[in-house]
Every structure is written in C-alpha cells, then in structure tokens.
Amino acid sequence: MPTFLTDIYRFRGFILGSVKRDFAARYRNSMLGASWLILQPLALILVYTLVFANVMRARLPGVDSTFSYSIFLCAGVLTWALFTELVGRLQNMFIDNANLLKKISFPRISLPITILISSSVGFAIIFGLFTIFLVASSNFPGWAYLLLLPVLAIQLIFSFGLGMIIGVLNVFFRDVGQLFSIILQFWFWVTPIVYPLETLPAWVQKIVLLNPMTPIVLAYQGILLHDEIPHWPRLLAVLVLGLLLCGFGLRLFRRRAGEMVDEL
C-alpha cells in the first residue's frame, strides 16, 4: 500500500491529466461539448419528475410529497449508475488501455485511480444538479444531507475493490466481464431501487439485506426522503467488505501486473 500511495503522489500530474483527457474524449466530436455533462443528468431528473410526479402521481407509504417517488427513484438510480459505471470501467481498464500499457512506462495503479476520480467527478456534477432540484422543489433534507459524504466514501471503496478484482481477472479470463454484465442485471432487481424494501415479504427483505448495495441505496433514500441517519452497522459491514476487496484486489494486481502486459 505505501508503494501504491507513493506512485500515485509521484504521478499525480499524469493522473489529473488523464482525467482531463478522459472527459475531453467523451465529447470530442460533439457540438455542445462538455455541456452534455449537465444536459444528460438534467434530462434524467426531468423525465423521472414528469413521469412519476405528474403523470403517475406515484406516492410512497408514509411520505406526503408530490415528488416523493421521483426523489426515491433518483436517489437509487443515480447511486446505482455510479456503481455500474465505476465497476464497468474498471472491469475493462487494462483491455481498453492495452496499447498504452505496452508502449509507455508508468505506474499501472494510475489507470484505476484515474477512473475513480473521473467517475466521482461525473457523479458530483449529476448529484449537484439533483441537489438543486431538491432545493427548488422545497424537498431539501436537513443536516443529514452531510452524511451522504461518508456513505459515498463507503460506496466508492466497495466499488473500487470489486472493480479491481474483476478488472485483473478479466485480462486472463475474458468470460469474467461477460458474466459480470449478466450478474449486474439481476443485481439491480435485488436492490431496492424501484421499490421500497418495506413492500417485500419479511423473508425476502432478509435476503435483499444481504446485498451489499442495499444498505448504501437505503442510506441515500433515507437521507434524501426522511432526513434520517443511516443504519451505520449495515454500512460498517459494507465498509469492511469493501476494504477486504480493495486489499485483495491490490494484492492480485501487484502480483499479476507483469503478466498482464504479456496477456494483452
């Protein structure tokens, strides 16, 4: 770990430059350029608000607000989008950068760190727009909003550890990436994103709570809808799992870094 941190610090300029190039590459040939960073999430929020708040008039049990289900859905969908983007990009990071790895000598840990920063910045922009919507619609939660930061940190640790492991394995076993894409589809529906956990039978709730993403999504929804403190014991379990995944992922990465170049 100290070696990784030293490499990250020494090549911080390279990492930040890679983050800038990553954002530039996404919108290089588009007329509106970086404006899509705002327009895409803004369209997502508006669609959910119009459809679920005005057309379907959806409500959540115990929540008396026109935008309750819209907020509930956005909290879950935005959280899940960050998870899938981060893990998905880490899954293919070495394969997508095969030519770079073969031609340039640099700490390989720079690649996942670049993706982590890039995904986090994108999420910050999207969630910033969502926060503006909460303020404009008079649904901004109280001081509990600040608790989103530790919840986000736990989510990033868990996602990063899982993505690192899958990314390394995907170099040697390409079926891993394909299989995980299928798993994500099922994973989405066993996470209480589009339905409240309380609507499920008790025995199903116990199963859904075993899902590491469930405490994270519930924390976002609880803070944004009810201004309530998250269930820290469940989040602590996810944090421990995330740290274990990070430790194993970095160890696997360090041991197989040399072999990956030959495999690519």
PDB file of C-alpha atoms in Angstrom:
ATOM      1  CA  MET A   1       0.000   0.000   0.000  1.00  0.00           C
ATOM      2  CA  PRO A   2       2.771   2.585   0.806  1.00  0.00           C
ATOM      3  CA  THR A   3       4.311   1.857  -2.620  1.00  0.00           C
ATOM      4  CA  PHE A   4       0.978   2.458  -4.351  1.00  0.00           C
ATOM      5  CA  LEU A   5       0.469   5.722  -2.485  1.00  0.00           C
ATOM      6  CA  THR A   6       3.988   6.871  -3.383  1.00  0.00           C
ATOM      7  CA  ASP A   7       3.398   6.102  -7.058  1.00  0.00           C
ATOM      8  CA  ILE A   8       0.088   7.937  -7.022  1.00  0.00           C
ATOM      9  CA  TYR A   9       1.694  11.022  -5.479  1.00  0.00           C
ATOM     10  CA  ARG A  10       4.683  10.999  -7.854  1.00  0.00           C
ATOM     11  CA  PHE A  11       2.463  10.667 -10.919  1.00  0.00           C
ATOM     12  CA  ARG A  12      -0.341  12.941  -9.711  1.00  0.00           C
ATOM     13  CA  GLY A  13       0.163  15.222 -12.717  1.00  0.00           C
ATOM     14  CA  PHE A  14      -0.173  12.300 -15.095  1.00  0.00           C
ATOM     15  CA  ILE A  15      -3.337  11.118 -13.309  1.00  0.00           C
ATOM     16  CA  LEU A  16      -5.001  14.549 -13.341  1.00  0.00           C
ATOM     17  CA  GLY A  17      -4.057  14.991 -16.984  1.00  0.00           C
ATOM     18  CA  SER A  18      -5.586  11.595 -17.765  1.00  0.00           C
ATOM     19  CA  VAL A  19      -8.821  12.645 -16.033  1.00  0.00           C
ATOM     20  CA  LYS A  20      -8.996  15.788 -18.187  1.00  0.00           C
ATOM     21  CA  ARG A  21      -8.306  13.782 -21.343  1.00  0.00           C
ATOM     22  CA  ASP A  22     -10.987  11.284 -20.337  1.00  0.00           C
ATOM     23  CA  PHE A  23     -13.647  13.999 -20.128  1.00  0.00           C
ATOM     24  CA  ALA A  24     -12.418  15.625 -23.337  1.00  0.00           C
ATOM     25  CA  ALA A  25     -12.518  12.310 -25.221  1.00  0.00           C
ATOM     26  CA  ARG A  26     -16.164  11.711 -24.301  1.00  0.00           C
ATOM     27  CA  TYR A  27     -17.379  14.870 -26.047  1.00  0.00           C
ATOM     28  CA  ARG A  28     -14.598  15.479 -28.582  1.00  0.00           C
ATOM     29  CA  ASN A  29     -16.768  15.359 -31.717  1.00  0.00           C
ATOM     30  CA  SER A  30     -19.976  16.798 -30.235  1.00  0.00           C
ATOM     31  CA  MET A  31     -21.133  20.344 -30.945  1.00  0.00           C
ATOM     32  CA  LEU A  32     -22.212  21.038 -27.359  1.00  0.00           C
ATOM     33  CA  GLY A  33     -19.053  19.560 -25.864  1.00  0.00           C
ATOM     34  CA  ALA A  34     -18.907  19.443 -22.072  1.00  0.00           C
ATOM     35  CA  SER A  35     -22.444  20.815 -21.880  1.00  0.00           C
ATOM     36  CA  TRP A  36     -23.620  17.201 -22.132  1.00  0.00           C
ATOM     37  CA  LEU A  37     -22.259  16.701 -18.621  1.00  0.00           C
ATOM     38  CA  ILE A  38     -25.164  18.839 -17.446  1.00  0.00           C
ATOM     39  CA  LEU A  39     -27.786  18.138 -20.114  1.00  0.00           C
ATOM     40  CA  GLN A  40     -27.816  14.337 -19.759  1.00  0.00           C
ATOM     41  CA  PRO A  41     -28.398  14.180 -15.981  1.00  0.00           C
ATOM     42  CA  LEU A  42     -30.773  17.134 -16.181  1.00  0.00           C
ATOM     43  CA  ALA A  43     -32.878  15.244 -18.731  1.00  0.00           C
ATOM     44  CA  LEU A  44     -32.867  12.172 -16.467  1.00  0.00           C
ATOM     45  CA  ILE A  45     -34.120  14.139 -13.470  1.00  0.00           C
ATOM     46  CA  LEU A  46     -36.788  15.926 -15.519  1.00  0.00           C
ATOM     47  CA  VAL A  47     -38.096  12.673 -17.013  1.00  0.00           C
ATOM     48  CA  TYR A  48     -38.413  10.991 -13.622  1.00  0.00           C
ATOM     49  CA  THR A  49     -40.075  14.090 -12.188  1.00  0.00           C
ATOM     50  CA  LEU A  50     -42.591  14.482 -15.014  1.00  0.00           C
ATOM     51  CA  VAL A  51     -43.460  10.804 -15.326  1.00  0.00           C
ATOM     52  CA  PHE A  52     -43.643   9.771 -11.694  1.00  0.00           C
ATOM     53  CA  ALA A  53     -44.678  13.021 -10.038  1.00  0.00           C
ATOM     54  CA  ASN A  54     -47.159  14.406 -12.554  1.00  0.00           C
ATOM     55  CA  VAL A  55     -48.312  11.562 -14.804  1.00  0.00           C
ATOM     56  CA  MET A  56     -48.360   8.524 -12.499  1.00  0.00           C
ATOM     57  CA  ARG A  57     -48.887  10.535  -9.296  1.00  0.00           C
ATOM     58  CA  ALA A  58     -46.839   7.893  -7.529  1.00  0.00           C
ATOM     59  CA  ARG A  59     -46.583   8.089  -3.765  1.00  0.00           C
ATOM     60  CA  LEU A  60     -44.541   6.331  -1.143  1.00  0.00           C
ATOM     61  CA  PRO A  61     -46.107   4.975   2.043  1.00  0.00           C
ATOM     62  CA  GLY A  62     -45.721   7.486   4.846  1.00  0.00           C
ATOM     63  CA  VAL A  63     -44.345  10.276   2.654  1.00  0.00           C
ATOM     64  CA  ASP A  64     -46.637  13.166   1.801  1.00  0.00           C
ATOM     65  CA  SER A  65     -44.909  14.866  -1.111  1.00  0.00           C
ATOM     66  CA  THR A  66     -45.684  15.252  -4.795  1.00  0.00           C
ATOM     67  CA  PHE A  67     -42.098  14.424  -5.695  1.00  0.00           C
ATOM     68  CA  SER A  68     -41.584  11.634  -3.147  1.00  0.00           C
ATOM     69  CA  TYR A  69     -41.288   8.754  -5.588  1.00  0.00           C
ATOM     70  CA  SER A  70     -39.227  10.850  -8.014  1.00  0.00           C
ATOM     71  CA  ILE A  71     -36.729  11.585  -5.241  1.00  0.00           C
ATOM     72  CA  PHE A  72     -36.804   7.957  -4.113  1.00  0.00           C
ATOM     73  CA  LEU A  73     -36.124   6.732  -7.651  1.00  0.00           C
ATOM     74  CA  CYS A  74     -33.444   9.299  -8.461  1.00  0.00           C
ATOM     75  CA  ALA A  75     -31.614   8.537  -5.209  1.00  0.00           C
ATOM     76  CA  GLY A  76     -31.456   4.863  -6.113  1.00  0.00           C
ATOM     77  CA  VAL A  77     -30.818   5.203  -9.845  1.00  0.00           C
ATOM     78  CA  LEU A  78     -28.037   7.789  -9.509  1.00  0.00           C
ATOM     79  CA  THR A  79     -26.356   5.685  -6.826  1.00  0.00           C
ATOM     80  CA  TRP A  80     -26.593   2.559  -8.943  1.00  0.00           C
ATOM     81  CA  ALA A  81     -25.346   4.420 -12.026  1.00  0.00           C
ATOM     82  CA  LEU A  82     -22.165   5.415 -10.173  1.00  0.00           C
ATOM     83  CA  PHE A  83     -21.639   1.830  -9.045  1.00  0.00           C
ATOM     84  CA  THR A  84     -22.101   0.314 -12.506  1.00  0.00           C
ATOM     85  CA  GLU A  85     -20.030   2.996 -14.249  1.00  0.00           C
ATOM     86  CA  LEU A  86     -17.115   2.631 -11.853  1.00  0.00           C
ATOM     87  CA  VAL A  87     -17.102  -1.170 -11.768  1.00  0.00           C
ATOM     88  CA  GLY A  88     -17.799  -1.411 -15.501  1.00  0.00           C
ATOM     89  CA  ARG A  89     -14.915   0.865 -16.443  1.00  0.00           C
ATOM     90  CA  LEU A  90     -12.523  -0.816 -14.010  1.00  0.00           C
ATOM     91  CA  GLN A  91     -13.557  -4.148 -15.486  1.00  0.00           C
ATOM     92  CA  ASN A  92     -12.202  -3.147 -18.924  1.00  0.00           C
ATOM     93  CA  MET A  93      -9.470  -0.671 -17.942  1.00  0.00           C
ATOM     94  CA  PHE A  94      -6.483  -2.868 -18.817  1.00  0.00           C
ATOM     95  CA  ILE A  95      -8.002  -4.219 -22.032  1.00  0.00           C
ATOM     96  CA  ASP A  96      -9.022  -0.742 -23.237  1.00  0.00           C
ATOM     97  CA  ASN A  97      -5.546   0.645 -22.491  1.00  0.00           C
ATOM     98  CA  ALA A  98      -3.531  -2.302 -23.832  1.00  0.00           C
ATOM     99  CA  ASN A  99      -1.535  -0.158 -26.282  1.00  0.00           C
ATOM    100  CA  LEU A 100      -0.731   2.392 -23.589  1.00  0.00           C
ATOM    101  CA  LEU A 101       0.476  -0.319 -21.219  1.00  0.00           C
ATOM    102  CA  LYS A 102       2.774  -1.786 -23.866  1.00  0.00           C
ATOM    103  CA  LYS A 103       4.314   1.487 -25.073  1.00  0.00           C
ATOM    104  CA  ILE A 104       4.635   3.717 -22.007  1.00  0.00           C
ATOM    105  CA  SER A 105       6.257   3.021 -18.646  1.00  0.00           C
ATOM    106  CA  PHE A 106       4.144   4.367 -15.784  1.00  0.00           C
ATOM    107  CA  PRO A 107       2.663   3.006 -12.529  1.00  0.00           C
ATOM    108  CA  ARG A 108      -0.234   0.769 -13.572  1.00  0.00           C
ATOM    109  CA  ILE A 109      -2.184   1.872 -10.495  1.00  0.00           C
ATOM    110  CA  SER A 110      -2.654   5.212 -12.282  1.00  0.00           C
ATOM    111  CA  LEU A 111      -5.326   3.664 -14.520  1.00  0.00           C
ATOM    112  CA  PRO A 112      -7.827   2.662 -11.796  1.00  0.00           C
ATOM    113  CA  ILE A 113      -7.179   5.874  -9.859  1.00  0.00           C
ATOM    114  CA  THR A 114      -7.924   7.909 -12.994  1.00  0.00           C
ATOM    115  CA  ILE A 115     -11.212   6.051 -13.452  1.00  0.00           C
ATOM    116  CA  LEU A 116     -12.090   6.506  -9.762  1.00  0.00           C
ATOM    117  CA  ILE A 117     -11.554  10.275  -9.940  1.00  0.00           C
ATOM    118  CA  SER A 118     -13.298  10.645 -13.299  1.00  0.00           C
ATOM    119  CA  SER A 119     -16.391   8.714 -12.186  1.00  0.00           C
ATOM    120  CA  SER A 120     -16.526  10.612  -8.888  1.00  0.00           C
ATOM    121  CA  VAL A 121     -16.374  13.998 -10.630  1.00  0.00           C
ATOM    122  CA  GLY A 122     -19.133  12.965 -13.020  1.00  0.00           C
ATOM    123  CA  PHE A 123     -21.286  11.815 -10.122  1.00  0.00           C
ATOM    124  CA  ALA A 124     -20.632  15.074  -8.251  1.00  0.00           C
ATOM    125  CA  ILE A 125     -21.938  17.051 -11.232  1.00  0.00           C
ATOM    126  CA  ILE A 126     -25.037  14.901 -11.575  1.00  0.00           C
ATOM    127  CA  PHE A 127     -25.789  14.890  -7.868  1.00  0.00           C
ATOM    128  CA  GLY A 128     -25.191  18.629  -7.712  1.00  0.00           C
ATOM    129  CA  LEU A 129     -27.990  19.120 -10.244  1.00  0.00           C
ATOM    130  CA  PHE A 130     -30.199  16.769  -8.272  1.00  0.00           C
ATOM    131  CA  THR A 131     -29.500  18.809  -5.129  1.00  0.00           C
ATOM    132  CA  ILE A 132     -30.562  21.976  -6.948  1.00  0.00           C
ATOM    133  CA  PHE A 133     -33.812  20.210  -7.849  1.00  0.00           C
ATOM    134  CA  LEU A 134     -34.338  19.283  -4.176  1.00  0.00           C
ATOM    135  CA  VAL A 135     -33.849  22.900  -3.129  1.00  0.00           C
ATOM    136  CA  ALA A 136     -36.078  24.269  -5.905  1.00  0.00           C
ATOM    137  CA  SER A 137     -38.881  21.835  -5.064  1.00  0.00           C
ATOM    138  CA  SER A 138     -38.609  22.542  -1.300  1.00  0.00           C
ATOM    139  CA  ASN A 139     -37.586  18.937  -0.627  1.00  0.00           C
ATOM    140  CA  PHE A 140     -34.027  19.521   0.529  1.00  0.00           C
ATOM    141  CA  PRO A 141     -33.299  17.450   3.655  1.00  0.00           C
ATOM    142  CA  GLY A 142     -31.776  18.927   6.799  1.00  0.00           C
ATOM    143  CA  TRP A 143     -28.326  18.467   8.269  1.00  0.00           C
ATOM    144  CA  ALA A 144     -28.441  14.731   7.496  1.00  0.00           C
ATOM    145  CA  TYR A 145     -27.526  15.680   3.927  1.00  0.00           C
ATOM    146  CA  LEU A 146     -23.896  15.932   5.111  1.00  0.00           C
ATOM    147  CA  LEU A 147     -23.978  12.237   5.965  1.00  0.00           C
ATOM    148  CA  LEU A 148     -24.050  11.493   2.245  1.00  0.00           C
ATOM    149  CA  LEU A 149     -20.274  12.025   2.198  1.00  0.00           C
ATOM    150  CA  PRO A 150     -19.331   9.017   4.369  1.00  0.00           C
ATOM    151  CA  VAL A 151     -21.961   6.919   2.587  1.00  0.00           C
ATOM    152  CA  LEU A 152     -20.424   7.909  -0.755  1.00  0.00           C
ATOM    153  CA  ALA A 153     -16.947   7.068   0.547  1.00  0.00           C
ATOM    154  CA  ILE A 154     -18.116   3.588   1.560  1.00  0.00           C
ATOM    155  CA  GLN A 155     -19.709   3.074  -1.846  1.00  0.00           C
ATOM    156  CA  LEU A 156     -16.524   4.129  -3.662  1.00  0.00           C
ATOM    157  CA  ILE A 157     -14.356   1.798  -1.553  1.00  0.00           C
ATOM    158  CA  PHE A 158     -16.646  -1.159  -2.194  1.00  0.00           C
ATOM    159  CA  SER A 159     -16.985  -0.402  -5.923  1.00  0.00           C
ATOM    160  CA  PHE A 160     -13.258   0.180  -6.365  1.00  0.00           C
ATOM    161  CA  GLY A 161     -12.288  -3.077  -4.645  1.00  0.00           C
ATOM    162  CA  LEU A 162     -14.792  -5.123  -6.626  1.00  0.00           C
ATOM    163  CA  GLY A 163     -13.815  -3.429  -9.895  1.00  0.00           C
ATOM    164  CA  MET A 164     -10.100  -4.017  -9.328  1.00  0.00           C
ATOM    165  CA  ILE A 165     -10.597  -7.745  -8.833  1.00  0.00           C
ATOM    166  CA  ILE A 166     -12.844  -8.104 -11.885  1.00  0.00           C
ATOM    167  CA  GLY A 167     -10.502  -5.923 -13.960  1.00  0.00           C
ATOM    168  CA  VAL A 168      -7.473  -8.122 -13.294  1.00  0.00           C
ATOM    169  CA  LEU A 169      -9.383 -11.381 -13.770  1.00  0.00           C
ATOM    170  CA  ASN A 170     -10.920 -10.088 -16.994  1.00  0.00           C
ATOM    171  CA  VAL A 171      -7.461  -9.814 -18.562  1.00  0.00           C
ATOM    172  CA  PHE A 172      -6.830 -13.534 -18.145  1.00  0.00           C
ATOM    173  CA  PHE A 173     -10.404 -14.810 -18.375  1.00  0.00           C
ATOM    174  CA  ARG A 174     -12.495 -12.679 -20.760  1.00  0.00           C
ATOM    175  CA  ASP A 175     -15.648 -14.546 -19.773  1.00  0.00           C
ATOM    176  CA  VAL A 176     -15.481 -12.806 -16.386  1.00  0.00           C
ATOM    177  CA  GLY A 177     -16.509  -9.483 -17.900  1.00  0.00           C
ATOM    178  CA  GLN A 178     -19.355 -11.011 -19.878  1.00  0.00           C
ATOM    179  CA  LEU A 179     -20.616 -12.944 -16.855  1.00  0.00           C
ATOM    180  CA  PHE A 180     -20.494  -9.905 -14.582  1.00  0.00           C
ATOM    181  CA  SER A 181     -22.570  -7.881 -17.049  1.00  0.00           C
ATOM    182  CA  ILE A 182     -25.304 -10.500 -16.714  1.00  0.00           C
ATOM    183  CA  ILE A 183     -24.957 -10.553 -12.930  1.00  0.00           C
ATOM    184  CA  LEU A 184     -25.448  -6.777 -12.824  1.00  0.00           C
ATOM    185  CA  GLN A 185     -28.850  -7.123 -14.471  1.00  0.00           C
ATOM    186  CA  PHE A 186     -30.060  -9.440 -11.720  1.00  0.00           C
ATOM    187  CA  TRP A 187     -28.236  -7.423  -9.041  1.00  0.00           C
ATOM    188  CA  PHE A 188     -30.230  -4.325  -9.974  1.00  0.00           C
ATOM    189  CA  TRP A 189     -33.555  -6.005  -9.231  1.00  0.00           C
ATOM    190  CA  VAL A 190     -32.452  -7.408  -5.857  1.00  0.00           C
ATOM    191  CA  THR A 191     -31.553  -3.855  -4.816  1.00  0.00           C
ATOM    192  CA  PRO A 192     -34.465  -1.683  -3.536  1.00  0.00           C
ATOM    193  CA  ILE A 193     -34.154   0.997  -6.210  1.00  0.00           C
ATOM    194  CA  VAL A 194     -37.549   0.998  -7.897  1.00  0.00           C
ATOM    195  CA  TYR A 195     -39.474  -0.491  -4.966  1.00  0.00           C
ATOM    196  CA  PRO A 196     -39.441   0.253  -1.205  1.00  0.00           C
ATOM    197  CA  LEU A 197     -37.906  -2.504   0.893  1.00  0.00           C
ATOM    198  CA  GLU A 198     -40.942  -2.470   3.212  1.00  0.00           C
ATOM    199  CA  THR A 199     -43.239  -3.673   0.421  1.00  0.00           C
ATOM    200  CA  LEU A 200     -41.470  -7.046   0.280  1.00  0.00           C
ATOM    201  CA  PRO A 201     -42.345 -10.061   2.456  1.00  0.00           C
ATOM    202  CA  ALA A 202     -40.249 -10.307   5.612  1.00  0.00           C
ATOM    203  CA  TRP A 203     -38.276 -13.331   4.423  1.00  0.00           C
ATOM    204  CA  VAL A 204     -37.460 -11.611   1.124  1.00  0.00           C
ATOM    205  CA  GLN A 205     -36.304  -8.490   2.983  1.00  0.00           C
ATOM    206  CA  LYS A 206     -33.751 -10.589   4.866  1.00  0.00           C
ATOM    207  CA  ILE A 207     -32.349 -11.858   1.573  1.00  0.00           C
ATOM    208  CA  VAL A 208     -32.254  -8.395  -0.017  1.00  0.00           C
ATOM    209  CA  LEU A 209     -30.425  -7.009   3.032  1.00  0.00           C
ATOM    210  CA  LEU A 210     -27.583  -9.449   2.325  1.00  0.00           C
ATOM    211  CA  ASN A 211     -26.934  -7.475  -0.865  1.00  0.00           C
ATOM    212  CA  PRO A 212     -24.006  -5.063  -0.155  1.00  0.00           C
ATOM    213  CA  MET A 213     -25.612  -2.348  -2.280  1.00  0.00           C
ATOM    214  CA  THR A 214     -28.861  -2.421  -0.294  1.00  0.00           C
ATOM    215  CA  PRO A 215     -27.563  -0.540   2.809  1.00  0.00           C
ATOM    216  CA  ILE A 216     -25.947   2.048   0.545  1.00  0.00           C
ATOM    217  CA  VAL A 217     -29.081   2.700  -1.508  1.00  0.00           C
ATOM    218  CA  LEU A 218     -31.258   2.720   1.631  1.00  0.00           C
ATOM    219  CA  ALA A 219     -28.909   5.270   3.202  1.00  0.00           C
ATOM    220  CA  TYR A 220     -29.240   7.639   0.230  1.00  0.00           C
ATOM    221  CA  GLN A 221     -33.013   7.235   0.154  1.00  0.00           C
ATOM    222  CA  GLY A 222     -33.388   7.650   3.920  1.00  0.00           C
ATOM    223  CA  ILE A 223     -31.316  10.818   3.998  1.00  0.00           C
ATOM    224  CA  LEU A 224     -32.936  12.459   0.980  1.00  0.00           C
ATOM    225  CA  LEU A 225     -36.531  11.435   1.733  1.00  0.00           C
ATOM    226  CA  HIS A 226     -36.748  11.315   5.513  1.00  0.00           C
ATOM    227  CA  ASP A 227     -33.735  13.344   6.690  1.00  0.00           C
ATOM    228  CA  GLU A 228     -32.772  10.320   8.784  1.00  0.00           C
ATOM    229  CA  ILE A 229     -29.455   8.947   9.971  1.00  0.00           C
ATOM    230  CA  PRO A 230     -28.294   5.859   8.028  1.00  0.00           C
ATOM    231  CA  HIS A 231     -28.114   2.418   9.602  1.00  0.00           C
ATOM    232  CA  TRP A 232     -24.388   2.532  10.385  1.00  0.00           C
ATOM    233  CA  PRO A 233     -23.921  -1.131  11.449  1.00  0.00           C
ATOM    234  CA  ARG A 234     -25.026  -2.303   7.998  1.00  0.00           C
ATOM    235  CA  LEU A 235     -22.848   0.295   6.304  1.00  0.00           C
ATOM    236  CA  LEU A 236     -19.915  -0.714   8.512  1.00  0.00           C
ATOM    237  CA  ALA A 237     -20.280  -4.280   7.251  1.00  0.00           C
ATOM    238  CA  VAL A 238     -20.138  -2.984   3.650  1.00  0.00           C
ATOM    239  CA  LEU A 239     -17.082  -0.891   4.527  1.00  0.00           C
ATOM    240  CA  VAL A 240     -15.266  -3.918   5.959  1.00  0.00           C
ATOM    241  CA  LEU A 241     -16.180  -5.933   2.874  1.00  0.00           C
ATOM    242  CA  GLY A 242     -15.002  -3.092   0.638  1.00  0.00           C
ATOM    243  CA  LEU A 243     -11.648  -2.826   2.441  1.00  0.00           C
ATOM    244  CA  LEU A 244     -11.158  -6.578   2.127  1.00  0.00           C
ATOM    245  CA  LEU A 245     -11.946  -6.395  -1.592  1.00  0.00           C
ATOM    246  CA  CYS A 246      -9.536  -3.463  -2.023  1.00  0.00           C
ATOM    247  CA  GLY A 247      -6.788  -5.310  -0.174  1.00  0.00           C
ATOM    248  CA  PHE A 248      -7.278  -8.483  -2.211  1.00  0.00           C
ATOM    249  CA  GLY A 249      -7.664  -6.537  -5.463  1.00  0.00           C
ATOM    250  CA  LEU A 250      -4.454  -4.533  -4.954  1.00  0.00           C
ATOM    251  CA  ARG A 251      -2.563  -7.685  -3.956  1.00  0.00           C
ATOM    252  CA  LEU A 252      -3.834  -9.509  -7.032  1.00  0.00           C
ATOM    253  CA  PHE A 253      -2.986  -6.506  -9.183  1.00  0.00           C
ATOM    254  CA  ARG A 254       0.568  -6.264  -7.825  1.00  0.00           C
ATOM    255  CA  ARG A 255       1.259  -9.976  -8.330  1.00  0.00           C
ATOM    256  CA  ARG A 256      -0.149 -10.125 -11.859  1.00  0.00           C
ATOM    257  CA  ALA A 257       0.858  -6.692 -13.217  1.00  0.00           C
ATOM    258  CA  GLY A 258       3.805  -8.097 -15.152  1.00  0.00           C
ATOM    259  CA  GLU A 259       1.853 -10.978 -16.626  1.00  0.00           C
ATOM    260  CA  MET A 260      -0.987  -8.717 -17.759  1.00  0.00           C
ATOM    261  CA  VAL A 261       1.145  -6.955 -20.359  1.00  0.00           C
ATOM    262  CA  ASP A 262       2.102 -10.281 -21.949  1.00  0.00           C
ATOM    263  CA  GLU A 263      -1.513 -11.463 -21.842  1.00  0.00           C
ATOM    264  CA  LEU A 264      -2.730  -8.285 -23.519  1.00  0.00           C
TER     265      LEU A 264
END
